[in-house]
Short mmCIF file of C-alpha atoms in Angstrom, two decimals:
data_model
loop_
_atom_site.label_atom_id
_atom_site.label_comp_id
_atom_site.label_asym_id
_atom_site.label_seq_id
_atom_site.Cartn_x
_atom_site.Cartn_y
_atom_site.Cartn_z
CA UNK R 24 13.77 -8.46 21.56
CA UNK R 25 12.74 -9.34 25.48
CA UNK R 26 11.46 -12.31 26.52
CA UNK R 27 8.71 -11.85 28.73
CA UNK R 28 7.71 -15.57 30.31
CA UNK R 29 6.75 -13.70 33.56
CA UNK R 30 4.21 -11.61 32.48
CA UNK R 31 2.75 -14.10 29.40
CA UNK R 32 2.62 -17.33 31.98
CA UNK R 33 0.30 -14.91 33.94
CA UNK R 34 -2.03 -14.22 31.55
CA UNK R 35 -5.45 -16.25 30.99
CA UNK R 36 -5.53 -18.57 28.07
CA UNK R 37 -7.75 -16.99 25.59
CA UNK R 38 -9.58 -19.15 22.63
CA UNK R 39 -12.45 -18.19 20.18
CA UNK R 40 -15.11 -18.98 22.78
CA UNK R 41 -13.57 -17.50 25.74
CA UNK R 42 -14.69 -14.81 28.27
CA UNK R 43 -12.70 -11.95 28.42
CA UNK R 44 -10.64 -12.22 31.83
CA UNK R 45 -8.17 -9.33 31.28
CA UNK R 46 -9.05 -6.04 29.46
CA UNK R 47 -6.73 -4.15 27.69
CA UNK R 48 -6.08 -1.14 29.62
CA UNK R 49 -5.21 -3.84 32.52
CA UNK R 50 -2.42 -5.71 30.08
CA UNK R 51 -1.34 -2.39 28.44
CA UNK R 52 -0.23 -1.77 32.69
CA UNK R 53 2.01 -4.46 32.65
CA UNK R 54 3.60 -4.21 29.02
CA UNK R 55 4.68 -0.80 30.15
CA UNK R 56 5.94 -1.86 33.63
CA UNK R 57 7.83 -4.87 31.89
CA UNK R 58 8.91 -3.97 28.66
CA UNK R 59 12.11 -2.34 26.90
CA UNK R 60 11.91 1.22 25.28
CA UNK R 61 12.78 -1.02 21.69
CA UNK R 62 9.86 -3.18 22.48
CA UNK R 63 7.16 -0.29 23.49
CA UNK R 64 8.12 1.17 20.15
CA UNK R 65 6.44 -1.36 18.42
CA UNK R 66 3.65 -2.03 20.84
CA UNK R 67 2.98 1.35 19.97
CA UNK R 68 1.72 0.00 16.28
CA UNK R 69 -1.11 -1.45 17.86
CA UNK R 70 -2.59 1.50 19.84
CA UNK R 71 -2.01 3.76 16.92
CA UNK R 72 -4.75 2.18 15.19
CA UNK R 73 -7.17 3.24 17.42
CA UNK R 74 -5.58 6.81 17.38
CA UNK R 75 -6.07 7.22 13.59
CA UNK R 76 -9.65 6.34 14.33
CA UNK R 77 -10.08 8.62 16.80
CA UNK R 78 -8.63 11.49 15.00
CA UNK R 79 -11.16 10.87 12.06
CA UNK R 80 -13.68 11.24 14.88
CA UNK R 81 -12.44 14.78 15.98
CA UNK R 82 -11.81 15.87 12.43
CA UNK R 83 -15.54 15.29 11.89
CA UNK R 84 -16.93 16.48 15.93
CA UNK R 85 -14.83 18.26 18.11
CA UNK R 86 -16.40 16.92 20.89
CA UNK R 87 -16.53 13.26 19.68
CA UNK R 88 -15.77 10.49 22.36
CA UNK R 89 -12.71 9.14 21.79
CA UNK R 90 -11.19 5.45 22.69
CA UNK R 91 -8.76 5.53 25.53
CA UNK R 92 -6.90 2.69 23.90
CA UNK R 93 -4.80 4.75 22.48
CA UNK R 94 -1.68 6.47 22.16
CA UNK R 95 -2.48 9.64 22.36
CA UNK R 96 -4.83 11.96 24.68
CA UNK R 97 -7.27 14.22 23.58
CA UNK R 98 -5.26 16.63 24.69
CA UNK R 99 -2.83 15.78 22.26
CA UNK R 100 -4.86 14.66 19.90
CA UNK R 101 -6.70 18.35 19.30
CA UNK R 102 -2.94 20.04 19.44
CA UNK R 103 -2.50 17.75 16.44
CA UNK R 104 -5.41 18.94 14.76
CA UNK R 105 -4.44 22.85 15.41
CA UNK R 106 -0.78 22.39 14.43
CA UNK R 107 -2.57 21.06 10.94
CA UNK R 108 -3.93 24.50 10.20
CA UNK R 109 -0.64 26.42 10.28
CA UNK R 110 0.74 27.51 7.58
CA UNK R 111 4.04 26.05 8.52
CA UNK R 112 2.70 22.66 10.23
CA UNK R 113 4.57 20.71 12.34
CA UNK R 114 4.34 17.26 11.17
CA UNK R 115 7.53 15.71 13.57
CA UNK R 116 5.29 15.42 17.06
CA UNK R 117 3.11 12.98 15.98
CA UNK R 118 3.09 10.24 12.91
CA UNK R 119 3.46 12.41 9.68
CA UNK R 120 0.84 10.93 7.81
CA UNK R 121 -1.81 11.71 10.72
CA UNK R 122 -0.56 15.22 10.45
CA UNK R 123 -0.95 15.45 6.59
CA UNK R 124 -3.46 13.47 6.47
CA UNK R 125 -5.44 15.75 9.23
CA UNK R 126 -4.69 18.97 7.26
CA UNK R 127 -5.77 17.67 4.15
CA UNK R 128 -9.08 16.90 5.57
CA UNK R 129 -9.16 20.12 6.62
CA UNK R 130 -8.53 22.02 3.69
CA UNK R 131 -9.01 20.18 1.19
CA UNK R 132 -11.64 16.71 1.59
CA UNK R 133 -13.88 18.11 4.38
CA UNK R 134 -16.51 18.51 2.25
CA UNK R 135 -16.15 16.43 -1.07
CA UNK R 136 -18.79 14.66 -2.21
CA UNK R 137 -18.56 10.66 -1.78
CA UNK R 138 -15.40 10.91 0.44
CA UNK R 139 -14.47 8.66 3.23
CA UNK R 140 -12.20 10.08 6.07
CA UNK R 141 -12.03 6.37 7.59
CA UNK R 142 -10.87 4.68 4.64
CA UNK R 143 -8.64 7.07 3.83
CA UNK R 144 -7.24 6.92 7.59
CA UNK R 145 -7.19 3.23 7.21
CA UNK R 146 -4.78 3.06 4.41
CA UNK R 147 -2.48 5.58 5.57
CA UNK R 148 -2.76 3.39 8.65
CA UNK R 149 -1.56 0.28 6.94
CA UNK R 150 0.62 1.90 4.61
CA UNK R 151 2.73 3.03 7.93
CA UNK R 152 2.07 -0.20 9.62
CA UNK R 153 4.03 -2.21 7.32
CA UNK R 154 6.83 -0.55 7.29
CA UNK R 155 7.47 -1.52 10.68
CA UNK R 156 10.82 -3.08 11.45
CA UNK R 157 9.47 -6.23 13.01
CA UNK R 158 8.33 -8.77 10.28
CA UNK R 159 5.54 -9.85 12.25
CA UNK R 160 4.16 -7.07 12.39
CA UNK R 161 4.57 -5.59 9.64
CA UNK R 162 3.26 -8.87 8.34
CA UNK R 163 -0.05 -8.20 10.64
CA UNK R 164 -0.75 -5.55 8.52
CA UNK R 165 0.25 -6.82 5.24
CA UNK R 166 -2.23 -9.79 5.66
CA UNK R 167 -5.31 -7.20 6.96
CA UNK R 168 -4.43 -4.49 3.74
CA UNK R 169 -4.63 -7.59 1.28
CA UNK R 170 -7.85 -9.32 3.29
CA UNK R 171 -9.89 -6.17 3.15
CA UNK R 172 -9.25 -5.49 -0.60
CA UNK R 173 -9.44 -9.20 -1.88
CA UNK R 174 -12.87 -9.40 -0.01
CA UNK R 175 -14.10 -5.80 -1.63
CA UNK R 176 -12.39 -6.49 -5.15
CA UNK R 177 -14.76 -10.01 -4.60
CA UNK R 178 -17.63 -8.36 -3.57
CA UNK R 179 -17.86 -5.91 -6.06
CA UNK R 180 -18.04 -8.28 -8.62
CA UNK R 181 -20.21 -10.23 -7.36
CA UNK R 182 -22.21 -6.76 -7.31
CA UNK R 183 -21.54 -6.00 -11.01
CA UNK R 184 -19.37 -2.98 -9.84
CA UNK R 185 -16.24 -1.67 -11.37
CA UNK R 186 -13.60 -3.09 -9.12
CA UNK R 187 -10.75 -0.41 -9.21
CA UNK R 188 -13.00 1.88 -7.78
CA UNK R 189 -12.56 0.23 -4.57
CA UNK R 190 -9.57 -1.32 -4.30
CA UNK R 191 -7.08 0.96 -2.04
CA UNK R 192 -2.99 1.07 -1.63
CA UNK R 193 -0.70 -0.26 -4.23
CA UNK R 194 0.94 -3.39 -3.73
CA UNK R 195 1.64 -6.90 -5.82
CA UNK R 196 -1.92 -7.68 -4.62
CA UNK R 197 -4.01 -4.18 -5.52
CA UNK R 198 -2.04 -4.83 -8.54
CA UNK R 199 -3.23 -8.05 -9.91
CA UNK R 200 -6.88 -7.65 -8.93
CA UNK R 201 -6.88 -4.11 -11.48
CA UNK R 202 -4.99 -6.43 -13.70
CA UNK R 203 -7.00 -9.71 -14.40
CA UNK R 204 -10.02 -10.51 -15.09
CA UNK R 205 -10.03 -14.30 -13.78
CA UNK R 206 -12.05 -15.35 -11.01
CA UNK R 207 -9.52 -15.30 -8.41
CA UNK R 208 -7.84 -12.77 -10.22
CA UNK R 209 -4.61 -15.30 -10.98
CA UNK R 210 -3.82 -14.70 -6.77
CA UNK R 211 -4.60 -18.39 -6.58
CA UNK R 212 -1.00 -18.75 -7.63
CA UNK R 213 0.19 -16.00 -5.43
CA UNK R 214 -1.57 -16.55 -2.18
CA UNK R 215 -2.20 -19.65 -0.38
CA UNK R 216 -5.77 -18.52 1.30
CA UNK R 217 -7.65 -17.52 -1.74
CA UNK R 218 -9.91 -20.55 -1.38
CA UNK R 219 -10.71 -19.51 2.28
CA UNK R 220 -11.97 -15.83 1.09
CA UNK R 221 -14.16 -17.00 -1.70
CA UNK R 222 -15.58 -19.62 0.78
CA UNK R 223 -16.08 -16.30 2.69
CA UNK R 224 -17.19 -13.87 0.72
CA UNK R 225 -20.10 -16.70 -0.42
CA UNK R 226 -21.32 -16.53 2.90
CA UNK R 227 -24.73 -14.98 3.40
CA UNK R 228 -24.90 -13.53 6.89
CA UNK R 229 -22.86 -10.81 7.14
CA UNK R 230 -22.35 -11.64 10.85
CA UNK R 231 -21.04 -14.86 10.23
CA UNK R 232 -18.66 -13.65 7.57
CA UNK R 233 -17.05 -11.40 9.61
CA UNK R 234 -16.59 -13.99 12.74
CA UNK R 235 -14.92 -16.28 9.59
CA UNK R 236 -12.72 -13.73 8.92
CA UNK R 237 -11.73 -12.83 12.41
CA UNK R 238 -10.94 -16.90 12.60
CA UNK R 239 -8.76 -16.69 9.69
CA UNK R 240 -6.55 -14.09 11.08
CA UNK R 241 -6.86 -15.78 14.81
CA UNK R 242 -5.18 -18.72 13.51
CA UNK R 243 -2.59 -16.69 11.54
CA UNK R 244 -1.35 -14.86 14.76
CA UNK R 245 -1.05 -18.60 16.45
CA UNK R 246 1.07 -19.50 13.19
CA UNK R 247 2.87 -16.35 13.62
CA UNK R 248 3.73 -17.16 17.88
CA UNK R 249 3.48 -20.91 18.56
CA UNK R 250 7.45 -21.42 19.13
CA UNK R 251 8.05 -18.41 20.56
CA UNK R 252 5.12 -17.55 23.32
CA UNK R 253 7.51 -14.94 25.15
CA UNK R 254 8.30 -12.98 22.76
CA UNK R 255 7.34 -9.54 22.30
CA UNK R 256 5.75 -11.07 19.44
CA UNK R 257 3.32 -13.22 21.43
CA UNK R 258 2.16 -10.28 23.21
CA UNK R 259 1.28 -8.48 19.69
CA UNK R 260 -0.82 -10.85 18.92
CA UNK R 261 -2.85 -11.32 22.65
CA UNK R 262 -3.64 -7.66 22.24
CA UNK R 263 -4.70 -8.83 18.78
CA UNK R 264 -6.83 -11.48 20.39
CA UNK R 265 -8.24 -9.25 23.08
CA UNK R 266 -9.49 -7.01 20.75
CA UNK R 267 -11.48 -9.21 18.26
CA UNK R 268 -12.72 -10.87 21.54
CA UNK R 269 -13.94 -7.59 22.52
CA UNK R 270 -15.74 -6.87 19.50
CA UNK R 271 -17.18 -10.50 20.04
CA UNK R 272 -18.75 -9.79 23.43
CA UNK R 273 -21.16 -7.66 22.03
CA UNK R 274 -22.74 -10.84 19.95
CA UNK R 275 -24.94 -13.43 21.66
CA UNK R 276 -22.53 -15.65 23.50
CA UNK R 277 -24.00 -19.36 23.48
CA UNK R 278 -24.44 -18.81 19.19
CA UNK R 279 -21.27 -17.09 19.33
CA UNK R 280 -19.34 -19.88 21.02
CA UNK R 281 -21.20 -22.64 19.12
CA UNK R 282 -20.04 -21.03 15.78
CA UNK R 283 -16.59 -19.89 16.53
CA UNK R 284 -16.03 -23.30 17.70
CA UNK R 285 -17.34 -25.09 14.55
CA UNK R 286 -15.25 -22.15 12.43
CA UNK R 287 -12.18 -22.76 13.69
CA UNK R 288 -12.41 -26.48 13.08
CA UNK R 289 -13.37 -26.16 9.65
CA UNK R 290 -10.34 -23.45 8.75
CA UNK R 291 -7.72 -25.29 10.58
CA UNK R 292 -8.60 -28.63 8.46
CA UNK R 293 -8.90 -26.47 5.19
CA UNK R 294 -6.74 -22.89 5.66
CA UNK R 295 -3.18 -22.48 4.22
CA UNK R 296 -1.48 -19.85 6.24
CA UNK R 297 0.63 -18.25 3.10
CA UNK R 298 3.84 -18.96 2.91
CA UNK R 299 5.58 -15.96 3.21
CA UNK R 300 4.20 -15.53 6.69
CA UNK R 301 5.27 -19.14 8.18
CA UNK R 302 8.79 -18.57 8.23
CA UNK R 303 8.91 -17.14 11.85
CA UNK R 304 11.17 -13.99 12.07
CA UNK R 305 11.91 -11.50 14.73
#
């Protein structure tokens, strides 16, 4: 993996409460002037992301707008989407599971009552995600799958719903919340930031519980990167940081720096980044 002290001393610090100095499309310039063909490949994780959501988009309008943060143009993008009708697809230009997942969509989901093209994009997503071959990563991933269905699994109880009916992939996690019945579903044993998600998922304002989960994961990526701040690693994570930042913009900025600042404090006296994820590997 490069080591990229260059580029990463030149780039703003960034915290909870900052002002965006650098945009993405301005840092994705200098990742690709800088950085190895080994390293782009898993740069590439990130922007694909935004890529499965934008091919949802298409699937449903043609002429949807699409994010440029991506991988892929539109141009490229729609030839997807016609190679998906053929009868003899071609599933090797582009991510397989965008492929499959685009003709089954097609001929198959379009139209289904009480189906979700986004969620079903979004575990694909992960699914592919963390099978990348850099831990951290595929880590990144891991941590967002099990997040999103510990929170829903909550949720739904809380809401008197059955819980399988929600819960998506199939992993040690998905596993043990179909399993048990306990409050915590016995993960209190098996993950070290169950306490921080039901402290979550009790929160009221459903504002404030997503800023408290975008702090959770903040301070996992500056677990994941705080001996090694050159590494290709380090730059995973400020694109990481630049995006929940961007999402952040849009709220009212004096509350929104008040709050992330009193949020941080409270998770980094009380959160347990799990164990499996502190052991830094490359």
């Amino acid at each position: 993996m490069g080591n990229y002290y260059c580029m990463m001393a030149g780039l703003p610090d960034i915290t909870l409460d900052s002002k965006v100095e650098i945009g993405i499309p301005d840092l994705r310039e200098e990742i690709e002037a800088n950085f190895s063909e080994r390293d782009m490949k898993l740069i590439f994780y990130f922007f694909l992301e935004n890529d499965c959501k934008n091919l949802v988009k298409l699937l449903k309008n043609p002429e949807a707008e699409i994010d440029p943060d991506a991988n892929f143009s539109l141009e490229q993008q729609q030839d997807l989407i016609t190679s998906a009708r053929e009868i003899n697809f071609n599933v090797h230009r582009y991510p397989a599971f965008m492929s499959i997942f685009a003709r089954n969509y097609i001929y198959n989901n379009k139209d289904v009552e009480g189906y979700y093209p986004e969620d079903e994009m979004q575990l694909a997503f992960y699914e592919y995600a963390m099978k990348c071959p850099n831990k951290m990563i595929s880590n990144w991933y891991k941590l967002n799958l099990n997040i999103n269905n510990i929170l829903t699994a909550m949720i739904a109880r809380k809401n008197g719903w059955d819980v399988a009916d929600f819960i998506k992939g199939d992993n040690e996690v998905t596993e043990m919340i179909r399993t048990y019945t306990s409050k915590d579903f016995d993960l209190g044993y098996e993950i070290d930031y169950m306490k921080e998600l039901t402290q979550i998922v009790d929160c009221e304002d459903p504002v404030e519980k997503e800023k408290k989960i975008d702090a959770f994961k903040w301070i996992w990526l500056e677990e994941q990167t705080f001996f090694d701040v050159f590494s290709v690693e380090a730059v995973f994570a400020y694109l990481c940081k630049l995006n929940m930042l961007k999402r952040w913009e849009k709220l009212d900025v004096e509350q929104g720096q008040a709050t992330f600042r009193q949020i941080i404090e409270d998770l980094r006296g009380e959160a347990k980044v799990p164990e499996e994820f502190t052991i830094y590997m490359k």
